Amino acid sequence: MADLLAASRPVVDIKGLVRSFGGPNILDRLDLRIGAGDFVALLGRSGSGKSTLLRTLAGLDPVTEGDVAVPSERAVVFQEPRLLPWKRVWRNVTLGLREANAKEKALAALAEVGLKHRVDAWPLTLSGGEAQRTALARALVRHPQLLLLDEPFAALDALTRLKMQGLVGDLWRVHRPAVLLVTHDVDEALLLADRAVVLDQGRIAADVAIDLERPRRHADPRFIALRQRLLGELGVDEEGHEQQPGRRSQPAASPSAHPGDRAPRGVLQPATAA
Amino acid sequence: MTALATHPASMAAPAAQRTRRFTAWRRFAAPLAILVLWQILASAGLISARTMSSPITIAHSFYTLTVSGELLHHLLVSLARVGVGLAIGVSAGVVFALIAGLSKAGEDTVDSTLQMVRTLPHLALVPLFILWFGIGEVPKIALIALGAAFPIYLNLFSGIRGVDTKILEAAKTLGLSRIELITHVILPGALPSALVGLRYSLGVAWLSLVVAEQINASSGIGYLVMTARDFLRTDIIFVGLIIYAVLGLLADQLVRALERRVLVWRPSFVKD
């Protein structure tokens, strides 16, 4: 289903994208297509090029080699809310909007993310979840064809994260933008996306369709099977701890074995792509 | 107080309040004691009026000068000097900071030159200014303007350069133009630093005023003080010093009030 859509009307079309910062290629002849309305999760270890890819799609990094077609109606939500502290919440949402009834639209978007009561608040008085909801409203109000989410829940506490994941799922169902969600969290990908792309050393190592009906349950055997498969693609053992840069779970091998052989390429790359 | 004390949850509060009030008084006690001692020593003739007039004499002179309108006249002259000098200096500082802060070419052109001039203590330029501008109002205002320009320049420049790149990046993804980035993101982000710079500029302006008014002035607080020196009137000198201190304090309060107004978004102000 997803493949069919992608084939007919891709919103994102990347061919042979190469990106390097002097060293080895961060993105290495990468091809990726995302269909209209597709929810794609982008997984990968730290330094695999996830964030570089997202930044390229957001237009923050230039394309020097390869072809990248993205819609102009796109919006980004970062890990930090990145609101302007000197503008009230609703003014943050209307920022850059060139429409007559921008305020009404902002208020509607804020109501949709459950922040009707905070529209006149100063951003620095918001909680982490509220600030991230504002960032989401700011993206939503632009009616993006492509919504780029760069680990948007990573800095939130567990309960807030669950609520925000639910909210993003709801908003996607209503507005149907194509979504690229960069995440470290396999469960998050399986809860939200209908396709998981695993990036490794700047190339796509796996492209897995998540063909589960929503709402999804962790206890579903197919969920568990997909989870194990994705974790396998990410090179994590069955314990499946979320990976932290520099704290990868190493197989309990004898330390005398050549450690250099075991360290996967890319892990030692600078934190720019983290 | 008594109503508070009956409330069990605030049993500890009155005692703490009393301690705080006592501490506050203690802060005033020492200066007050010095003042009283000063008056006693002066009345007993142990301090000559040539060295230091007594507090009561100073208060009396203050009163006489105020009633005669003399003090107001000199005060207005001094305020006008500071006002004009500050306006010129701060405007120049802001313009140069914008040029240097907003473009690399501007920085290369403006910053190195200003940094070189900055190393010069501006008060050392007084002899040169007298040769250039004579002894009228021009050298006085020029000195104040020159001194006031640098703090605002340095702080605004670093404020502009210090704007959070992550916020800038997010603003770019929202499709803001270069002009919009400057007006909505860069300048508001640099405003807190600019206000710190303004406070320093004010301080330097007062300092420059004091020095400038000793260049052959025929009016102003500085003139009042210099004339009083010639007549050994320490009481009037003290009046001048008090005026300088109060004006400096008021100017600082003015900028603080301005900060509270324009930086309302800051949590420290929001929670007030």
PDB file of C-alpha atoms in Angstrom, chain A residues 2-274:
ATOM      1  CA  ALA A   2       2.698   2.404   1.036  1.00  0.00           C
ATOM      2  CA  ASP A   3       4.857   1.307  -1.872  1.00  0.00           C
ATOM      3  CA  LEU A   4       2.021   1.868  -4.260  1.00  0.00           C
ATOM      4  CA  LEU A   5       1.516   5.435  -3.030  1.00  0.00           C
ATOM      5  CA  ALA A   6       5.227   6.123  -3.097  1.00  0.00           C
ATOM      6  CA  ALA A   7       5.405   4.909  -6.646  1.00  0.00           C
ATOM      7  CA  SER A   8       2.518   7.060  -7.801  1.00  0.00           C
ATOM      8  CA  ARG A   9       3.173  10.395  -6.087  1.00  0.00           C
ATOM      9  CA  PRO A  10       6.381  10.734  -4.107  1.00  0.00           C
ATOM     10  CA  VAL A  11       6.592  13.800  -1.906  1.00  0.00           C
ATOM     11  CA  VAL A  12      10.271  13.255  -1.249  1.00  0.00           C
ATOM     12  CA  ASP A  13      12.520  11.919  -3.949  1.00  0.00           C
ATOM     13  CA  ILE A  14      16.202  11.567  -3.180  1.00  0.00           C
ATOM     14  CA  LYS A  15      18.648  10.144  -5.696  1.00  0.00           C
ATOM     15  CA  GLY A  16      22.330   9.564  -5.094  1.00  0.00           C
ATOM     16  CA  LEU A  17      22.640  12.041  -2.222  1.00  0.00           C
ATOM     17  CA  VAL A  18      26.208  12.357  -0.952  1.00  0.00           C
ATOM     18  CA  ARG A  19      27.200  14.477   2.017  1.00  0.00           C
ATOM     19  CA  SER A  20      30.520  14.626   3.778  1.00  0.00           C
ATOM     20  CA  PHE A  21      32.230  16.965   6.196  1.00  0.00           C
ATOM     21  CA  GLY A  22      35.765  16.227   5.073  1.00  0.00           C
ATOM     22  CA  GLY A  23      35.964  12.701   6.458  1.00  0.00           C
ATOM     23  CA  PRO A  24      34.094   9.609   5.288  1.00  0.00           C
ATOM     24  CA  ASN A  25      30.744  10.260   3.665  1.00  0.00           C
ATOM     25  CA  ILE A  26      27.982  10.913   6.193  1.00  0.00           C
ATOM     26  CA  LEU A  27      25.421  10.212   3.486  1.00  0.00           C
ATOM     27  CA  ASP A  28      26.693   7.863   0.811  1.00  0.00           C
ATOM     28  CA  ARG A  29      24.789   7.718  -2.507  1.00  0.00           C
ATOM     29  CA  LEU A  30      21.489   7.578  -0.686  1.00  0.00           C
ATOM     30  CA  ASP A  31      18.194   6.942  -2.453  1.00  0.00           C
ATOM     31  CA  LEU A  32      14.868   7.460  -0.706  1.00  0.00           C
ATOM     32  CA  ARG A  33      11.306   8.113  -1.771  1.00  0.00           C
ATOM     33  CA  ILE A  34       8.453   9.023   0.526  1.00  0.00           C
ATOM     34  CA  GLY A  35       4.890   8.927  -0.753  1.00  0.00           C
ATOM     35  CA  ALA A  36       2.258  11.542   0.012  1.00  0.00           C
ATOM     36  CA  GLY A  37       0.801  10.959   3.443  1.00  0.00           C
ATOM     37  CA  ASP A  38       3.343   8.284   4.363  1.00  0.00           C
ATOM     38  CA  PHE A  39       4.575   8.068   7.929  1.00  0.00           C
ATOM     39  CA  VAL A  40       8.214   7.021   7.756  1.00  0.00           C
ATOM     40  CA  ALA A  41      10.411   6.416  10.770  1.00  0.00           C
ATOM     41  CA  LEU A  42      14.119   6.887  10.238  1.00  0.00           C
ATOM     42  CA  LEU A  43      16.190   4.765  12.595  1.00  0.00           C
ATOM     43  CA  GLY A  44      19.901   4.458  12.960  1.00  0.00           C
ATOM     44  CA  ARG A  45      22.768   4.590  15.373  1.00  0.00           C
ATOM     45  CA  SER A  46      24.321   7.867  16.392  1.00  0.00           C
ATOM     46  CA  GLY A  47      26.399   9.083  13.493  1.00  0.00           C
ATOM     47  CA  SER A  48      24.514   7.045  10.921  1.00  0.00           C
ATOM     48  CA  GLY A  49      23.506  10.229   9.101  1.00  0.00           C
ATOM     49  CA  LYS A  50      19.867  10.485  10.268  1.00  0.00           C
ATOM     50  CA  SER A  51      20.011  14.067  11.370  1.00  0.00           C
ATOM     51  CA  THR A  52      22.088  15.086   8.363  1.00  0.00           C
ATOM     52  CA  LEU A  53      19.418  13.616   6.117  1.00  0.00           C
ATOM     53  CA  LEU A  54      16.691  15.463   7.979  1.00  0.00           C
ATOM     54  CA  ARG A  55      18.594  18.726   7.842  1.00  0.00           C
ATOM     55  CA  THR A  56      19.057  18.293   4.102  1.00  0.00           C
ATOM     56  CA  LEU A  57      15.325  17.713   3.662  1.00  0.00           C
ATOM     57  CA  ALA A  58      14.617  20.766   5.833  1.00  0.00           C
ATOM     58  CA  GLY A  59      16.779  22.885   3.571  1.00  0.00           C
ATOM     59  CA  LEU A  60      19.239  23.650   6.367  1.00  0.00           C
ATOM     60  CA  ASP A  61      22.130  21.851   4.678  1.00  0.00           C
ATOM     61  CA  PRO A  62      22.946  22.422   1.015  1.00  0.00           C
ATOM     62  CA  VAL A  63      22.812  19.599  -1.517  1.00  0.00           C
ATOM     63  CA  THR A  64      26.245  19.340  -3.076  1.00  0.00           C
ATOM     64  CA  GLU A  65      25.975  15.976  -4.764  1.00  0.00           C
ATOM     65  CA  GLY A  66      22.847  14.122  -5.852  1.00  0.00           C
ATOM     66  CA  ASP A  67      19.239  15.135  -6.414  1.00  0.00           C
ATOM     67  CA  VAL A  68      16.759  16.016  -3.686  1.00  0.00           C
ATOM     68  CA  ALA A  69      13.155  16.867  -4.488  1.00  0.00           C
ATOM     69  CA  VAL A  70      11.123  18.107  -1.523  1.00  0.00           C
ATOM     70  CA  PRO A  71       7.898  20.099  -1.354  1.00  0.00           C
ATOM     71  CA  SER A  72       8.200  23.745  -0.392  1.00  0.00           C
ATOM     72  CA  GLU A  73       5.407  23.261   2.157  1.00  0.00           C
ATOM     73  CA  ARG A  74       7.423  21.543   4.817  1.00  0.00           C
ATOM     74  CA  ALA A  75       7.843  22.074   8.524  1.00  0.00           C
ATOM     75  CA  VAL A  76      10.292  20.889  11.130  1.00  0.00           C
ATOM     76  CA  VAL A  77       9.911  20.034  14.794  1.00  0.00           C
ATOM     77  CA  PHE A  78      13.252  19.692  16.540  1.00  0.00           C
ATOM     78  CA  GLN A  79      14.233  17.892  19.696  1.00  0.00           C
ATOM     79  CA  GLU A  80      14.161  21.247  21.512  1.00  0.00           C
ATOM     80  CA  PRO A  81      11.059  23.381  20.952  1.00  0.00           C
ATOM     81  CA  ARG A  82      13.172  26.289  19.651  1.00  0.00           C
ATOM     82  CA  LEU A  83      10.535  28.911  20.351  1.00  0.00           C
ATOM     83  CA  LEU A  84      11.322  32.609  20.394  1.00  0.00           C
ATOM     84  CA  PRO A  85      11.155  33.448  24.115  1.00  0.00           C
ATOM     85  CA  TRP A  86      10.234  37.075  23.396  1.00  0.00           C
ATOM     86  CA  LYS A  87       7.080  36.238  21.475  1.00  0.00           C
ATOM     87  CA  ARG A  88       3.910  34.967  23.067  1.00  0.00           C
ATOM     88  CA  VAL A  89       2.872  31.447  22.214  1.00  0.00           C
ATOM     89  CA  TRP A  90       0.443  32.372  19.453  1.00  0.00           C
ATOM     90  CA  ARG A  91       2.931  34.782  17.897  1.00  0.00           C
ATOM     91  CA  ASN A  92       5.464  31.991  17.758  1.00  0.00           C
ATOM     92  CA  VAL A  93       2.930  29.946  15.843  1.00  0.00           C
ATOM     93  CA  THR A  94       2.181  32.703  13.310  1.00  0.00           C
ATOM     94  CA  LEU A  95       5.852  33.492  12.778  1.00  0.00           C
ATOM     95  CA  GLY A  96       6.575  33.653   9.048  1.00  0.00           C
ATOM     96  CA  LEU A  97       2.927  33.094   8.094  1.00  0.00           C
ATOM     97  CA  ARG A  98       1.883  35.474   5.345  1.00  0.00           C
ATOM     98  CA  GLU A  99      -1.854  35.077   5.590  1.00  0.00           C
ATOM     99  CA  ALA A 100      -4.543  37.543   6.526  1.00  0.00           C
ATOM    100  CA  ASN A 101      -6.159  35.521   9.301  1.00  0.00           C
ATOM    101  CA  ALA A 102      -2.911  34.149  10.693  1.00  0.00           C
ATOM    102  CA  LYS A 103      -3.979  34.642  14.301  1.00  0.00           C
ATOM    103  CA  GLU A 104      -7.205  32.679  13.912  1.00  0.00           C
ATOM    104  CA  LYS A 105      -5.300  29.865  12.285  1.00  0.00           C
ATOM    105  CA  ALA A 106      -2.726  29.882  15.041  1.00  0.00           C
ATOM    106  CA  LEU A 107      -5.421  29.751  17.710  1.00  0.00           C
ATOM    107  CA  ALA A 108      -7.085  26.856  15.903  1.00  0.00           C
ATOM    108  CA  ALA A 109      -3.789  24.974  15.650  1.00  0.00           C
ATOM    109  CA  LEU A 110      -3.062  25.605  19.322  1.00  0.00           C
ATOM    110  CA  ALA A 111      -6.517  24.367  20.272  1.00  0.00           C
ATOM    111  CA  GLU A 112      -5.846  21.256  18.257  1.00  0.00           C
ATOM    112  CA  VAL A 113      -2.705  20.447  20.227  1.00  0.00           C
ATOM    113  CA  GLY A 114      -4.555  21.154  23.486  1.00  0.00           C
ATOM    114  CA  LEU A 115      -3.009  24.521  24.296  1.00  0.00           C
ATOM    115  CA  LYS A 116      -6.052  26.751  24.009  1.00  0.00           C
ATOM    116  CA  HIS A 117      -5.465  28.042  27.538  1.00  0.00           C
ATOM    117  CA  ARG A 118      -1.832  28.983  26.922  1.00  0.00           C
ATOM    118  CA  VAL A 119      -2.032  31.032  23.724  1.00  0.00           C
ATOM    119  CA  ASP A 120      -0.934  34.262  25.434  1.00  0.00           C
ATOM    120  CA  ALA A 121       1.742  32.697  27.626  1.00  0.00           C
ATOM    121  CA  TRP A 122       5.447  33.479  27.360  1.00  0.00           C
ATOM    122  CA  PRO A 123       7.355  30.447  26.071  1.00  0.00           C
ATOM    123  CA  LEU A 124       9.767  30.317  29.013  1.00  0.00           C
ATOM    124  CA  THR A 125       6.817  29.683  31.339  1.00  0.00           C
ATOM    125  CA  LEU A 126       5.731  26.571  29.431  1.00  0.00           C
ATOM    126  CA  SER A 127       6.485  23.041  30.538  1.00  0.00           C
ATOM    127  CA  GLY A 128       8.565  20.852  28.235  1.00  0.00           C
ATOM    128  CA  GLY A 129       5.479  19.141  26.868  1.00  0.00           C
ATOM    129  CA  GLU A 130       3.610  22.414  26.347  1.00  0.00           C
ATOM    130  CA  ALA A 131       6.579  23.939  24.548  1.00  0.00           C
ATOM    131  CA  GLN A 132       6.822  20.945  22.252  1.00  0.00           C
ATOM    132  CA  ARG A 133       3.078  21.137  21.576  1.00  0.00           C
ATOM    133  CA  THR A 134       3.588  24.762  20.574  1.00  0.00           C
ATOM    134  CA  ALA A 135       6.345  23.692  18.201  1.00  0.00           C
ATOM    135  CA  LEU A 136       3.962  21.118  16.777  1.00  0.00           C
ATOM    136  CA  ALA A 137       1.224  23.736  16.321  1.00  0.00           C
ATOM    137  CA  ARG A 138       3.753  26.004  14.655  1.00  0.00           C
ATOM    138  CA  ALA A 139       4.512  23.241  12.166  1.00  0.00           C
ATOM    139  CA  LEU A 140       0.880  22.259  11.710  1.00  0.00           C
ATOM    140  CA  VAL A 141      -0.416  25.753  10.971  1.00  0.00           C
ATOM    141  CA  ARG A 142       1.664  25.734   7.779  1.00  0.00           C
ATOM    142  CA  HIS A 143      -0.279  22.756   6.361  1.00  0.00           C
ATOM    143  CA  PRO A 144       2.929  20.976   5.455  1.00  0.00           C
ATOM    144  CA  GLN A 145       3.033  18.305   2.793  1.00  0.00           C
ATOM    145  CA  LEU A 146       6.130  17.066   4.563  1.00  0.00           C
ATOM    146  CA  LEU A 147       6.509  17.126   8.332  1.00  0.00           C
ATOM    147  CA  LEU A 148      10.043  16.542   9.587  1.00  0.00           C
ATOM    148  CA  LEU A 149      10.338  15.410  13.195  1.00  0.00           C
ATOM    149  CA  ASP A 150      13.864  15.305  14.607  1.00  0.00           C
ATOM    150  CA  GLU A 151      13.631  13.190  17.757  1.00  0.00           C
ATOM    151  CA  PRO A 152      10.847  15.458  18.994  1.00  0.00           C
ATOM    152  CA  PHE A 153      10.054  13.415  22.092  1.00  0.00           C
ATOM    153  CA  ALA A 154      13.590  12.581  23.194  1.00  0.00           C
ATOM    154  CA  ALA A 155      13.815  15.339  25.794  1.00  0.00           C
ATOM    155  CA  LEU A 156      10.406  14.679  27.368  1.00  0.00           C
ATOM    156  CA  ASP A 157       9.605  12.580  30.406  1.00  0.00           C
ATOM    157  CA  ALA A 158       8.100   9.159  29.757  1.00  0.00           C
ATOM    158  CA  LEU A 159       4.458  10.070  30.417  1.00  0.00           C
ATOM    159  CA  THR A 160       4.582  13.270  28.391  1.00  0.00           C
ATOM    160  CA  ARG A 161       6.294  11.334  25.620  1.00  0.00           C
ATOM    161  CA  LEU A 162       3.421   8.842  25.468  1.00  0.00           C
ATOM    162  CA  LYS A 163       0.877  11.650  25.249  1.00  0.00           C
ATOM    163  CA  MET A 164       2.863  13.440  22.572  1.00  0.00           C
ATOM    164  CA  GLN A 165       3.217  10.274  20.524  1.00  0.00           C
ATOM    165  CA  GLY A 166      -0.542   9.841  20.675  1.00  0.00           C
ATOM    166  CA  LEU A 167      -1.041  13.466  19.658  1.00  0.00           C
ATOM    167  CA  VAL A 168       1.298  13.186  16.680  1.00  0.00           C
ATOM    168  CA  GLY A 169      -0.510  10.031  15.576  1.00  0.00           C
ATOM    169  CA  ASP A 170      -3.886  11.781  15.799  1.00  0.00           C
ATOM    170  CA  LEU A 171      -2.689  14.876  13.966  1.00  0.00           C
ATOM    171  CA  TRP A 172      -1.202  12.761  11.211  1.00  0.00           C
ATOM    172  CA  ARG A 173      -4.484  10.892  10.732  1.00  0.00           C
ATOM    173  CA  VAL A 174      -6.413  14.164  10.467  1.00  0.00           C
ATOM    174  CA  HIS A 175      -4.035  16.184   8.303  1.00  0.00           C
ATOM    175  CA  ARG A 176      -2.196  13.456   6.456  1.00  0.00           C
ATOM    176  CA  PRO A 177       1.140  15.077   5.782  1.00  0.00           C
ATOM    177  CA  ALA A 178       4.020  12.835   4.802  1.00  0.00           C
ATOM    178  CA  VAL A 179       6.066  12.457   7.984  1.00  0.00           C
ATOM    179  CA  LEU A 180       9.720  11.657   8.443  1.00  0.00           C
ATOM    180  CA  LEU A 181      10.312  10.880  12.100  1.00  0.00           C
ATOM    181  CA  VAL A 182      13.938  10.588  13.141  1.00  0.00           C
ATOM    182  CA  THR A 183      14.165   8.511  16.291  1.00  0.00           C
ATOM    183  CA  HIS A 184      16.386   6.260  18.358  1.00  0.00           C
ATOM    184  CA  ASP A 185      13.390   4.449  19.702  1.00  0.00           C
ATOM    185  CA  VAL A 186      12.255   1.313  17.859  1.00  0.00           C
ATOM    186  CA  ASP A 187       8.998   1.137  19.836  1.00  0.00           C
ATOM    187  CA  GLU A 188       8.159   4.714  18.890  1.00  0.00           C
ATOM    188  CA  ALA A 189       8.730   3.872  15.224  1.00  0.00           C
ATOM    189  CA  LEU A 190       6.511   0.799  15.496  1.00  0.00           C
ATOM    190  CA  LEU A 191       3.762   2.710  17.290  1.00  0.00           C
ATOM    191  CA  LEU A 192       3.545   5.523  14.764  1.00  0.00           C
ATOM    192  CA  ALA A 193       5.047   4.761  11.371  1.00  0.00           C
ATOM    193  CA  ASP A 194       3.951   2.588   8.505  1.00  0.00           C
ATOM    194  CA  ARG A 195       7.471   2.242   7.256  1.00  0.00           C
ATOM    195  CA  ALA A 196      10.787   2.069   9.083  1.00  0.00           C
ATOM    196  CA  VAL A 197      13.989   2.961   7.285  1.00  0.00           C
ATOM    197  CA  VAL A 198      17.242   1.980   8.972  1.00  0.00           C
ATOM    198  CA  LEU A 199      20.230   4.097   8.098  1.00  0.00           C
ATOM    199  CA  ASP A 200      23.741   2.758   8.525  1.00  0.00           C
ATOM    200  CA  GLN A 201      26.945   4.476   7.474  1.00  0.00           C
ATOM    201  CA  GLY A 202      25.063   6.884   5.274  1.00  0.00           C
ATOM    202  CA  ARG A 203      23.113   4.276   3.332  1.00  0.00           C
ATOM    203  CA  ILE A 204      19.787   2.577   3.784  1.00  0.00           C
ATOM    204  CA  ALA A 205      20.433  -0.732   5.460  1.00  0.00           C
ATOM    205  CA  ALA A 206      16.801  -1.792   5.734  1.00  0.00           C
ATOM    206  CA  ASP A 207      13.413  -0.563   4.584  1.00  0.00           C
ATOM    207  CA  VAL A 208      10.731  -2.356   6.541  1.00  0.00           C
ATOM    208  CA  ALA A 209       6.977  -1.972   5.989  1.00  0.00           C
ATOM    209  CA  ILE A 210       5.084  -1.865   9.287  1.00  0.00           C
ATOM    210  CA  ASP A 211       1.834  -3.448   8.234  1.00  0.00           C
ATOM    211  CA  LEU A 212       0.000  -3.384  11.555  1.00  0.00           C
ATOM    212  CA  GLU A 213      -3.455  -1.951  12.106  1.00  0.00           C
ATOM    213  CA  ARG A 214      -3.759   0.981  14.529  1.00  0.00           C
ATOM    214  CA  PRO A 215      -3.878   1.398  17.462  1.00  0.00           C
ATOM    215  CA  ARG A 216      -0.855  -0.781  17.890  1.00  0.00           C
ATOM    216  CA  ARG A 217      -0.087  -2.890  20.914  1.00  0.00           C
ATOM    217  CA  HIS A 218       3.284  -3.798  22.297  1.00  0.00           C
ATOM    218  CA  ALA A 219       1.948  -7.275  23.122  1.00  0.00           C
ATOM    219  CA  ASP A 220       0.994  -8.052  19.519  1.00  0.00           C
ATOM    220  CA  PRO A 221       3.248 -10.935  18.362  1.00  0.00           C
ATOM    221  CA  ARG A 222       3.789  -9.228  15.021  1.00  0.00           C
ATOM    222  CA  PHE A 223       4.842  -6.065  16.891  1.00  0.00           C
ATOM    223  CA  ILE A 224       7.354  -8.129  18.823  1.00  0.00           C
ATOM    224  CA  ALA A 225       8.634  -9.798  15.677  1.00  0.00           C
ATOM    225  CA  LEU A 226       9.090  -6.453  13.906  1.00  0.00           C
ATOM    226  CA  ARG A 227      10.751  -5.071  16.982  1.00  0.00           C
ATOM    227  CA  GLN A 228      13.284  -7.855  17.046  1.00  0.00           C
ATOM    228  CA  ARG A 229      13.913  -7.469  13.369  1.00  0.00           C
ATOM    229  CA  LEU A 230      14.542  -3.743  13.602  1.00  0.00           C
ATOM    230  CA  LEU A 231      16.731  -4.149  16.664  1.00  0.00           C
ATOM    231  CA  GLY A 232      18.678  -6.733  14.723  1.00  0.00           C
ATOM    232  CA  GLU A 233      19.118  -4.276  11.882  1.00  0.00           C
ATOM    233  CA  LEU A 234      20.412  -1.759  14.398  1.00  0.00           C
ATOM    234  CA  GLY A 235      22.864  -4.268  15.795  1.00  0.00           C
ATOM    235  CA  VAL A 236      21.435  -4.395  19.288  1.00  0.00           C
ATOM    236  CA  ASP A 237      21.215  -7.593  21.313  1.00  0.00           C
ATOM    237  CA  GLU A 238      17.962  -9.080  22.593  1.00  0.00           C
ATOM    238  CA  GLU A 239      17.980  -6.899  25.684  1.00  0.00           C
ATOM    239  CA  GLY A 240      17.313  -4.087  23.258  1.00  0.00           C
ATOM    240  CA  HIS A 241      18.470  -1.163  25.362  1.00  0.00           C
ATOM    241  CA  GLU A 242      18.049   2.145  23.663  1.00  0.00           C
ATOM    242  CA  GLN A 243      21.377   3.180  22.291  1.00  0.00           C
ATOM    243  CA  GLN A 244      23.317   6.063  23.679  1.00  0.00           C
ATOM    244  CA  PRO A 245      26.270   7.523  21.818  1.00  0.00           C
ATOM    245  CA  GLY A 246      29.443   5.911  23.110  1.00  0.00           C
ATOM    246  CA  ARG A 247      27.547   3.453  25.309  1.00  0.00           C
ATOM    247  CA  ARG A 248      26.651   0.786  22.829  1.00  0.00           C
ATOM    248  CA  SER A 249      26.010  -2.601  24.340  1.00  0.00           C
ATOM    249  CA  GLN A 250      28.962  -4.672  23.334  1.00  0.00           C
ATOM    250  CA  PRO A 251      28.703  -8.425  22.995  1.00  0.00           C
ATOM    251  CA  ALA A 252      30.434 -10.016  25.944  1.00  0.00           C
ATOM    252  CA  ALA A 253      33.515 -10.970  23.985  1.00  0.00           C
ATOM    253  CA  SER A 254      36.970 -11.399  25.412  1.00  0.00           C
ATOM    254  CA  PRO A 255      38.677  -8.028  25.609  1.00  0.00           C
ATOM    255  CA  SER A 256      41.742  -9.516  23.923  1.00  0.00           C
ATOM    256  CA  ALA A 257      39.814  -9.774  20.649  1.00  0.00           C
ATOM    257  CA  HIS A 258      40.625  -6.958  18.240  1.00  0.00           C
ATOM    258  CA  PRO A 259      38.404  -4.179  19.543  1.00  0.00           C
ATOM    259  CA  GLY A 260      38.977  -2.124  16.428  1.00  0.00           C
ATOM    260  CA  ASP A 261      37.321  -4.770  14.282  1.00  0.00           C
ATOM    261  CA  ARG A 262      34.304  -4.871  16.480  1.00  0.00           C
ATOM    262  CA  ALA A 263      33.608  -1.154  16.725  1.00  0.00           C
ATOM    263  CA  PRO A 264      31.115  -0.399  14.007  1.00  0.00           C
ATOM    264  CA  ARG A 265      32.091   2.361  11.642  1.00  0.00           C
ATOM    265  CA  GLY A 266      30.222   5.516  12.272  1.00  0.00           C
ATOM    266  CA  VAL A 267      29.972   5.264  16.029  1.00  0.00           C
ATOM    267  CA  LEU A 268      33.102   7.291  16.503  1.00  0.00           C
ATOM    268  CA  GLN A 269      32.018  10.071  14.234  1.00  0.00           C
ATOM    269  CA  PRO A 270      31.584  13.556  15.650  1.00  0.00           C
ATOM    270  CA  ALA A 271      28.417  14.405  17.457  1.00  0.00           C
ATOM    271  CA  THR A 272      27.136  16.658  14.676  1.00  0.00           C
ATOM    272  CA  ALA A 273      24.692  14.031  13.503  1.00  0.00           C
ATOM    273  CA  ALA A 274      23.639  12.883  16.943  1.00  0.00           C
TER     274      ALA A 274
END
